[in-house]
Every structure is written in structure tokens, then in C-alpha cells.
PDB file of C-alpha atoms in Angstrom:
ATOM      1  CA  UNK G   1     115.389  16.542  48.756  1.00 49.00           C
ATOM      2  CA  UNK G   2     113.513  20.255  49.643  1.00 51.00           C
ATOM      3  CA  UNK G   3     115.395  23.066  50.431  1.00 51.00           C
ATOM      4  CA  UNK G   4     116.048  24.309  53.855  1.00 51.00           C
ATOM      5  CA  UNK G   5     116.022  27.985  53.594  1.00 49.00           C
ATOM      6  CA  UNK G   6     117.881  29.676  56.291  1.00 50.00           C
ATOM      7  CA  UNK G   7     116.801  33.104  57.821  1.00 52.00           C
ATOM      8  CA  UNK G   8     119.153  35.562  58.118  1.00 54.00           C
ATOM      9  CA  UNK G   9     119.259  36.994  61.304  1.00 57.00           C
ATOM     10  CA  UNK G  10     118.830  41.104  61.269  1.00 61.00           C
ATOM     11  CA  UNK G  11     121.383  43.309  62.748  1.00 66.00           C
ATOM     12  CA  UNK G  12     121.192  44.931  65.896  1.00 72.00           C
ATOM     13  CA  UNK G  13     123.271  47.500  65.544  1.00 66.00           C
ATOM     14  CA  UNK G  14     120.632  49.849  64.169  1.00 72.00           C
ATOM     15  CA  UNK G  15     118.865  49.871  67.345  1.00 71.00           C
ATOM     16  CA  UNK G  16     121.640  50.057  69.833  1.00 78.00           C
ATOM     17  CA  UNK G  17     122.464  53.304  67.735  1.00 74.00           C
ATOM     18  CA  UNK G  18     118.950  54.439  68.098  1.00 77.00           C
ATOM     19  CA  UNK G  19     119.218  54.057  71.527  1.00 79.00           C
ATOM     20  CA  UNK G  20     122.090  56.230  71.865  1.00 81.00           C
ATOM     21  CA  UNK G  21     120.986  58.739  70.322  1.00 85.00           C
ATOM     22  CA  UNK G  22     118.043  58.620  72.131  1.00 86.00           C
ATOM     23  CA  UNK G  23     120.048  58.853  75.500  1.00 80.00           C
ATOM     24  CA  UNK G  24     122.473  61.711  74.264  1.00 82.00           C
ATOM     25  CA  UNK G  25     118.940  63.656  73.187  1.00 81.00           C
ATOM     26  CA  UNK G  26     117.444  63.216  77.240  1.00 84.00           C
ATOM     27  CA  UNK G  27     120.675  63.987  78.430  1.00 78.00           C
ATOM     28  CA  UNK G  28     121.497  67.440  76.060  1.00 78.00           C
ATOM     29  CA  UNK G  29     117.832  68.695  77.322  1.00 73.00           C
ATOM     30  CA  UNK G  30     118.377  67.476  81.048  1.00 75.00           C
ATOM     31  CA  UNK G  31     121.579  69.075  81.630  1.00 78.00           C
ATOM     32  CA  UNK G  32     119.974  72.640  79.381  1.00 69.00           C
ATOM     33  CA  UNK G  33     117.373  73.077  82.137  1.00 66.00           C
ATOM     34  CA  UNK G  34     119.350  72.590  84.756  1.00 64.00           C
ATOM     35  CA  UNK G  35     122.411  74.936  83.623  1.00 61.00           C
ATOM     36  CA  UNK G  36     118.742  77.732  83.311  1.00 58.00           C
ATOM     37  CA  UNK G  37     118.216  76.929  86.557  1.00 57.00           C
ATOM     38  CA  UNK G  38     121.270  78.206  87.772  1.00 56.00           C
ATOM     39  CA  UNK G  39     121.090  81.433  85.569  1.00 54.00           C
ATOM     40  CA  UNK G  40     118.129  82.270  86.802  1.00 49.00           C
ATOM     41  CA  UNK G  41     119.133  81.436  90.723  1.00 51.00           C
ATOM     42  CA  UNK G  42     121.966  83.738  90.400  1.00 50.00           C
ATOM     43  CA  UNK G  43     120.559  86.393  88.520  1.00 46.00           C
ATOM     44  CA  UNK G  44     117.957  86.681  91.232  1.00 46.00           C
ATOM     45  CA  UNK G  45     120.068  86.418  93.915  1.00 46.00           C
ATOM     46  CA  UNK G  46     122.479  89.468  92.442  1.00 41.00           C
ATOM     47  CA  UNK G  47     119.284  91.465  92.021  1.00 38.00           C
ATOM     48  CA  UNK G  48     117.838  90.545  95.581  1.00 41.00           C
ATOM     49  CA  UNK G  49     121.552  91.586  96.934  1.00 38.00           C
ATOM     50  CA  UNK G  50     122.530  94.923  94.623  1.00 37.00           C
ATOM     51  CA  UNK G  51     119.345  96.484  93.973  1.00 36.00           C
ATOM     52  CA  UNK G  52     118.783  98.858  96.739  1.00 37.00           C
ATOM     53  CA  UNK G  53     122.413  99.490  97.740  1.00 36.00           C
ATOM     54  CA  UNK G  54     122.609 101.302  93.876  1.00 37.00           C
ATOM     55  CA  UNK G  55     118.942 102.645  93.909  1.00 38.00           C
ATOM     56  CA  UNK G  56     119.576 104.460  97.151  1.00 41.00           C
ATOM     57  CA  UNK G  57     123.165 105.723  96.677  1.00 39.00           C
ATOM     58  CA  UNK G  58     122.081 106.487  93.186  1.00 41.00           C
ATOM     59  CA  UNK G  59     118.979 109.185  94.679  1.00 39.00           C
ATOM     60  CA  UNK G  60     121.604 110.140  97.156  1.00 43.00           C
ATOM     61  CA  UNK G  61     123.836 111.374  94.665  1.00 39.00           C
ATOM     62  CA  UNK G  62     121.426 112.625  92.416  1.00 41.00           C
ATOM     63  CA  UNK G  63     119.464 114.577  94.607  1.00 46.00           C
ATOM     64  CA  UNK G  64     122.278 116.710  96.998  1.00 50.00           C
ATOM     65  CA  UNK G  65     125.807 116.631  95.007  1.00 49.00           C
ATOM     66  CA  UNK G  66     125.758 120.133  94.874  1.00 48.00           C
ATOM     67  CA  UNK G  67     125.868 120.524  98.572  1.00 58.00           C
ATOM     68  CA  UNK G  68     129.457 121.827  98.321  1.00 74.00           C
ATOM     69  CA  UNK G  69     128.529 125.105  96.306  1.00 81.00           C
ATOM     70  CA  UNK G  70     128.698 128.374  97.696  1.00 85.00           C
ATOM     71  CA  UNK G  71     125.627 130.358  97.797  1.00 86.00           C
ATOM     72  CA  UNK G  72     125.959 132.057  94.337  1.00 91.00           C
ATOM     73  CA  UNK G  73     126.902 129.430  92.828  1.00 93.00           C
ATOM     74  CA  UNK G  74     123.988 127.134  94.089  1.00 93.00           C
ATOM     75  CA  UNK G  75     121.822 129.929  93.121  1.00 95.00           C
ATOM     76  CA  UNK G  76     123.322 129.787  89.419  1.00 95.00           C
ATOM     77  CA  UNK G  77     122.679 126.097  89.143  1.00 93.00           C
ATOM     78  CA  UNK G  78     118.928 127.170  90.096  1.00 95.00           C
ATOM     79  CA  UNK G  79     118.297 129.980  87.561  1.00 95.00           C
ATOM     80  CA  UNK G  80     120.658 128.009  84.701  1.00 93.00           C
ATOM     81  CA  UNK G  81     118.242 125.062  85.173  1.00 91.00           C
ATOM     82  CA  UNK G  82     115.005 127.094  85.307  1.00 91.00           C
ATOM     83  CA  UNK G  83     115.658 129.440  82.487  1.00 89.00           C
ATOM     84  CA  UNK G  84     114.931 126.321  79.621  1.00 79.00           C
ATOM     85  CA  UNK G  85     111.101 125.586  80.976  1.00 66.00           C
ATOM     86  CA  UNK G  86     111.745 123.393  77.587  1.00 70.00           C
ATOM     87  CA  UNK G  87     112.860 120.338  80.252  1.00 70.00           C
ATOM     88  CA  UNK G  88     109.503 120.434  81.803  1.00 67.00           C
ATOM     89  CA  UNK G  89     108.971 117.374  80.104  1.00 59.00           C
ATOM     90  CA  UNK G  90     106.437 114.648  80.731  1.00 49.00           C
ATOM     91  CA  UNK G  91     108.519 112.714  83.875  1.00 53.00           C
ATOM     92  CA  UNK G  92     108.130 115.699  86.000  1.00 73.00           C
ATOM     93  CA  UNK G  93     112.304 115.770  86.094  1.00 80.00           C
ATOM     94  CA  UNK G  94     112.504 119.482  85.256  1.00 84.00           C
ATOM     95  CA  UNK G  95     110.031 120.070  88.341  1.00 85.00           C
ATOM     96  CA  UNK G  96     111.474 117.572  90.968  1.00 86.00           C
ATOM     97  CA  UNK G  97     114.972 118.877  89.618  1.00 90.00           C
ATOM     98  CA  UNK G  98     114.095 122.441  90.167  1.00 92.00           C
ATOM     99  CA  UNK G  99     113.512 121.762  93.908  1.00 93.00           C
ATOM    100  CA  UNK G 100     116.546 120.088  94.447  1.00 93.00           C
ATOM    101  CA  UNK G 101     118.928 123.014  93.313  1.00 94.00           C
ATOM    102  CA  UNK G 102     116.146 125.714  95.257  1.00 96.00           C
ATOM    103  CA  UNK G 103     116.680 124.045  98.257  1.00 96.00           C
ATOM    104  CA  UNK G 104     120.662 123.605  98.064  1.00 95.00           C
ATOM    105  CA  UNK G 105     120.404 127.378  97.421  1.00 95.00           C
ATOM    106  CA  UNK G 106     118.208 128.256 100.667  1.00 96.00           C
ATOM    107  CA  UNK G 107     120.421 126.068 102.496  1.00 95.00           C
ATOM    108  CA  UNK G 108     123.904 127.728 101.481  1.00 94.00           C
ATOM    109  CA  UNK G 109     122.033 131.547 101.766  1.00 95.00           C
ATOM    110  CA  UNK G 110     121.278 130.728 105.152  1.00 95.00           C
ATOM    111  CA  UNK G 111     124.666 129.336 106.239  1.00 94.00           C
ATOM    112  CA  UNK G 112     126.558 132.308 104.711  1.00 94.00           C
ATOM    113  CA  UNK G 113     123.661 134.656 106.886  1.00 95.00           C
ATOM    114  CA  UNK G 114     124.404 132.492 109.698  1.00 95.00           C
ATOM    115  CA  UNK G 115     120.292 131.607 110.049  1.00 96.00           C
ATOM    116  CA  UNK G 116     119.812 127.868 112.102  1.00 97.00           C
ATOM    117  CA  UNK G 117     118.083 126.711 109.089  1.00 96.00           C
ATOM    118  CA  UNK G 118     118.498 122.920 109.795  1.00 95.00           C
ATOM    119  CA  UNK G 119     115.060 121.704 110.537  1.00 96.00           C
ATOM    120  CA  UNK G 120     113.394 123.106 107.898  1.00 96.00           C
ATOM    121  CA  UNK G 121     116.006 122.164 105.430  1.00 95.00           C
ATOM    122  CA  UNK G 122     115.907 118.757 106.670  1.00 95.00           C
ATOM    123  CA  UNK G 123     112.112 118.310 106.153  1.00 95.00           C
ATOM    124  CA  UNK G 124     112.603 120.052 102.789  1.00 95.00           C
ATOM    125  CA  UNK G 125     115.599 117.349 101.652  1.00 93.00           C
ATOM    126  CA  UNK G 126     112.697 114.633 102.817  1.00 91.00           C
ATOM    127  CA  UNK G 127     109.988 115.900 100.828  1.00 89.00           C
ATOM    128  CA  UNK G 128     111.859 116.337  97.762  1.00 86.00           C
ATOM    129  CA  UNK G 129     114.035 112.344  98.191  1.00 84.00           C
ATOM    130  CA  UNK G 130     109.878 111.262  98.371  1.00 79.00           C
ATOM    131  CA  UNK G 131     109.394 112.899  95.342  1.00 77.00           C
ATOM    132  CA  UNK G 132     112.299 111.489  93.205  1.00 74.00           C
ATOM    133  CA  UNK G 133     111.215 107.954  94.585  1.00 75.00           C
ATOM    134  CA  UNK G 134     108.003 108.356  92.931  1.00 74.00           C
ATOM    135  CA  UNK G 135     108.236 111.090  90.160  1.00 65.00           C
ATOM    136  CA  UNK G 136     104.730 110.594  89.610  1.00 68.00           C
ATOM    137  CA  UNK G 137     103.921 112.700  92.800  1.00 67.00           C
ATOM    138  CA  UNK G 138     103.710 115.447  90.521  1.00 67.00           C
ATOM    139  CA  UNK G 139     101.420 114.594  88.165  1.00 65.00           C
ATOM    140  CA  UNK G 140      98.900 117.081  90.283  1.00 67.00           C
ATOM    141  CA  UNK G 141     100.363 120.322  91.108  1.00 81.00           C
ATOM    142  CA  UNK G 142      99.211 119.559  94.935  1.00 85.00           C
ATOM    143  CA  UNK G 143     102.635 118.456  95.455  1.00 86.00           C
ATOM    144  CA  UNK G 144     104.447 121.820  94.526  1.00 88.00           C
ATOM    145  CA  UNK G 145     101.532 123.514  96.147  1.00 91.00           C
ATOM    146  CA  UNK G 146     102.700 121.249 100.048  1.00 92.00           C
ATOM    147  CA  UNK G 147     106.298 121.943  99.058  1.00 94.00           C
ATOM    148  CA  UNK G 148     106.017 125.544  97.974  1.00 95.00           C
ATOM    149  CA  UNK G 149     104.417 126.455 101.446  1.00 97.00           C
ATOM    150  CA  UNK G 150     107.415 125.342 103.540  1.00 97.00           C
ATOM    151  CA  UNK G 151     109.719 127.016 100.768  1.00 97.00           C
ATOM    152  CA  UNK G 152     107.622 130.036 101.213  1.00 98.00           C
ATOM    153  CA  UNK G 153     107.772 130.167 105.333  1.00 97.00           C
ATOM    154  CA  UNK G 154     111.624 129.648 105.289  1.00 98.00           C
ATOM    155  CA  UNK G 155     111.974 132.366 103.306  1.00 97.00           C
ATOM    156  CA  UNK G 156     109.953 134.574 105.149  1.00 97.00           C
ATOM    157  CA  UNK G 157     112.144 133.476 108.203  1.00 97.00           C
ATOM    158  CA  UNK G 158     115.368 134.477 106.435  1.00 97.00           C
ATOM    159  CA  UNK G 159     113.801 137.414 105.136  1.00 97.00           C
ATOM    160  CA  UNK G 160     112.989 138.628 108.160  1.00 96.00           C
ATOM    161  CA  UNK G 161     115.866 137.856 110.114  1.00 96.00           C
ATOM    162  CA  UNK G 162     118.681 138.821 108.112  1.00 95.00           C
ATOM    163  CA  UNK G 163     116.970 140.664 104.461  1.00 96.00           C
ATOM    164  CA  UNK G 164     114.671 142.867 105.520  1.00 94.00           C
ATOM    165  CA  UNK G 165     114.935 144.729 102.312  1.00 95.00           C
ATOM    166  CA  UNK G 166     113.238 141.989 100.621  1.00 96.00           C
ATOM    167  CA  UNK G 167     109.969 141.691 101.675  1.00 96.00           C
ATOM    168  CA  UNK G 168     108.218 142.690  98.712  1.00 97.00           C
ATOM    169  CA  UNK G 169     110.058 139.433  96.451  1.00 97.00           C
ATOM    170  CA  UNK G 170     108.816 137.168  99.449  1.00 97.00           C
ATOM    171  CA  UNK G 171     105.089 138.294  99.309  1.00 97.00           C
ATOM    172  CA  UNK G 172     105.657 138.172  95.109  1.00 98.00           C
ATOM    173  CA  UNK G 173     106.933 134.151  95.190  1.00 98.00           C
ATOM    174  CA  UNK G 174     103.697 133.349  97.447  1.00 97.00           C
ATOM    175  CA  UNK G 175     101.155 134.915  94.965  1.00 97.00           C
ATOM    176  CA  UNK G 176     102.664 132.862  92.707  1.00 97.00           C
ATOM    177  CA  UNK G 177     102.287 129.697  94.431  1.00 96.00           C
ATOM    178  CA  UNK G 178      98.762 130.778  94.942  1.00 96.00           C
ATOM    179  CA  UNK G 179      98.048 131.001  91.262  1.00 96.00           C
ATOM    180  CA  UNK G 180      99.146 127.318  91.174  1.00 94.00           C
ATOM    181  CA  UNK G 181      95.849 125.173  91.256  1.00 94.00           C
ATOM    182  CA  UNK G 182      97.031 122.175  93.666  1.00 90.00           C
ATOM    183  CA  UNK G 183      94.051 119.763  91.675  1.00 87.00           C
ATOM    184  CA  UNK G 184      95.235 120.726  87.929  1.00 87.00           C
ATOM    185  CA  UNK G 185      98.536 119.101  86.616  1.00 84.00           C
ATOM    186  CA  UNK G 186     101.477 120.717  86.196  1.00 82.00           C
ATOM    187  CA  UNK G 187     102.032 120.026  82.725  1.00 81.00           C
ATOM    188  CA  UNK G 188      98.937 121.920  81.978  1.00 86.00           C
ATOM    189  CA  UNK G 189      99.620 124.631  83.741  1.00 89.00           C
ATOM    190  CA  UNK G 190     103.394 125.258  82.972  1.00 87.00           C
ATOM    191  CA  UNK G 191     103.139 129.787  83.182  1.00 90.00           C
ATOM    192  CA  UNK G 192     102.130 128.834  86.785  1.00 93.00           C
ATOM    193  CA  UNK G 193     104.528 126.780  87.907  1.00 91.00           C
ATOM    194  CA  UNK G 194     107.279 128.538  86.430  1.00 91.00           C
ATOM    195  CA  UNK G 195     106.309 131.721  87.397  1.00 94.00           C
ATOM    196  CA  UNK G 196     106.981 130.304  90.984  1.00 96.00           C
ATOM    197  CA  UNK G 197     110.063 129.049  89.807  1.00 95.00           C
ATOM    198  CA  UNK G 198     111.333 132.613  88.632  1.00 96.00           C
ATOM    199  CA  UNK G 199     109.655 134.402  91.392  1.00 97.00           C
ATOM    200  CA  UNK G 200     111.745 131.991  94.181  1.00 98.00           C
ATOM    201  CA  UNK G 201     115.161 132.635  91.942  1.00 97.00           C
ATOM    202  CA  UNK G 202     114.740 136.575  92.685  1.00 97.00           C
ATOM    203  CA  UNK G 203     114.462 136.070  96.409  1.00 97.00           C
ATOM    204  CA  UNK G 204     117.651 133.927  96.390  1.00 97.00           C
ATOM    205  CA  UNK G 205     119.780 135.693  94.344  1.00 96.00           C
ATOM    206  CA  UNK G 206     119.048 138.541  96.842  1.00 96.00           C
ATOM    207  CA  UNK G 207     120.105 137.350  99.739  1.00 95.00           C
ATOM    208  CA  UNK G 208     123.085 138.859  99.563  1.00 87.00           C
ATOM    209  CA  UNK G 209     125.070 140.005 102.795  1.00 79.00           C
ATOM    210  CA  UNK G 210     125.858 143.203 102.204  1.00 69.00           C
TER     211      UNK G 210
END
């Protein structure tokens, strides 16, 4: 009599576990992506919303917080700042910087001399919040040069007005703007620039009521 030989039949099991694991892999790297989705939605949407509300109060803050000075004290934040021409560094901070506190001191000068300042002030604040938007703007020394001028003919306004005994540091802070070459850049031609600097801290720290 021949031998029936019966096949076993294989297991299943193997596969349905294969499966599964399968499943759980599609699933783990489905529900990743989506979850970087989301992190990247929000992140965009947080920069989209907070962005400029901080940049702006930021320059704000940066630029006039020492509105509140008197005048000599303004004009000590100037000539402290200027006196280390070290910071003249390659961001153009020390330069942009300077203006700011030169302009807070013109402004308190001419509200302790009672001299209706405002306009020019005003134009002077808008020049310089240009500047710290792009600090680049004085990579050329054309900028100081367009800045300088208006700083020079609001001093010669005050000067006449209420300091007529200072005529001669007036005329002295325009040479040295004019020995400022508007097409070189300023980090080439720091004795220039800083001579201006200097030359500009003299007039304010004279206008003094007497």
C-alpha cells in the first residue's frame, strides 16, 4: 500500500505580522509630516504676525530713548560716545549712533533757548530712522555728507538766533564736513568723519544760555 504523504500547511502568522508592521511604518511617517506641517504653519504665521510690531518698536526705542535728557546731559551722551572712534566698526553703528545722540542734543539746546526747532528736527529724526533701517546707507560717506548739511544749517539758525558768540565753531564744523569726500567710504576715511564729529560736539556744548 504507498504512502500518502500529507503537506503541512505553512503558517500565516508571519505575514499578518509583516503586514502590521508594515502599516504601523506608513502610519509613524504619515502622521511625522503632518505634525511638520503644522510647525511650520505656525511658525510662519507667528513670524507673519510679530515681526514688524518688534522691528519697529525695537528702532523706536533704539533710536530716541534719550529724548528725556536735559541739554548737558544729551550733549554728554554725544561726546562720551564720540570720544572711543574705536566703535567705528565695520556696521556703520558708531556713525548712525553718533547722529542719533547729535540730534537729541540740538533738539534739547534749542528747547532750553526757546528756538521753534521742530521741522528741522523732525526731518533730521527721519533721515537718521532711514539710516538705522538700512545701516548700509553709510557705506559711502554721501550719507553723512546729506545729513551733515541740514545739521550744519540748524546750527547756523541757533547760532544766530540765540549764540551769536559762536560763529567761528559753526563755520569750523562745516569745513569739516567739507573735508568729508561724499564718494569715499567712511571707514576709509575715519580723521574725516570724526573730525566732524568733534567739531559738532564744540558747538553743542556751547550753547549755553548764559
Amino acid at each position: 500500500m504507498a504512502e500518502i504523504k500529507i503537506e503541512k500547511k505553512k503558517p500565516i502568522w508571519p505575514w499578518i505580522l509583516l503586514g502590521l508592521i508594515i502599516l504601523a511604518v506608513i502610519l509613524y511617517f504619515v502622521i511625522a509630516d503632518n505634525n511638520d506641517d503644522d510647525d511650520f504653519n505656525e511658525e510662519e504665521n507667528t513670524e507673519q504676525v510679530a515681526t514688524p510690531m518688534e522691528t519697529e518698536e525695537d528702532t523706536e526705542t533704539a533710536s530716541w530713548e534719550e529724548d528725556n535728557l536735559s541739554g548737558d546731559e544729551s550733549v554728554s551722551k554725544y561726546l562720551t560716545h564720540i570720544s572711543d572712534q574705536e566703535k567705528m566698526g565695520i556696521d556703520h553703528e558708531y556713525s548712525s549712533q553718533a547722529l542719533v545722540y547729535l540730534i537729541n542734543a540740538l533738539e534739547n539746546r534749542s528747547e532750553e533757548a526757546n528756538i521753534n526747532t521742530e521741522v528741522e528736527i523732525q526731518e533730521l529724526k527721519d533721515d537718521v530712522r532711514d539710516i538705522k533701517e538700512d545701516p548700509q546707507a553709510l557705506t559711502h560717506a554721501n550719507t553723512i555728507n546729506d545729513v551733515g548739511a541740514k545739521i550744519v544749517d540748524l546750527m547756523e539758525k541757533m547760532q544766530e538766533e540765540k549764540f551769536p558768540d559762536i560763529s567761528q565753531d559753526v563755520q569750523e564744523v562745516k569745513t569739516a564736513l567739507q573735508n568729508i569726500d561724499p564718494s569715499t567710504p567712511t571707514l576709509n576715511q575715519k580723521d574725516a568723519v570724526n573730525s566732524f564729529y568733534k567739531e559738532a560736539g564744540d558747538v553743542v556744548q556751547n550753547m549755553k544760555m548764559s
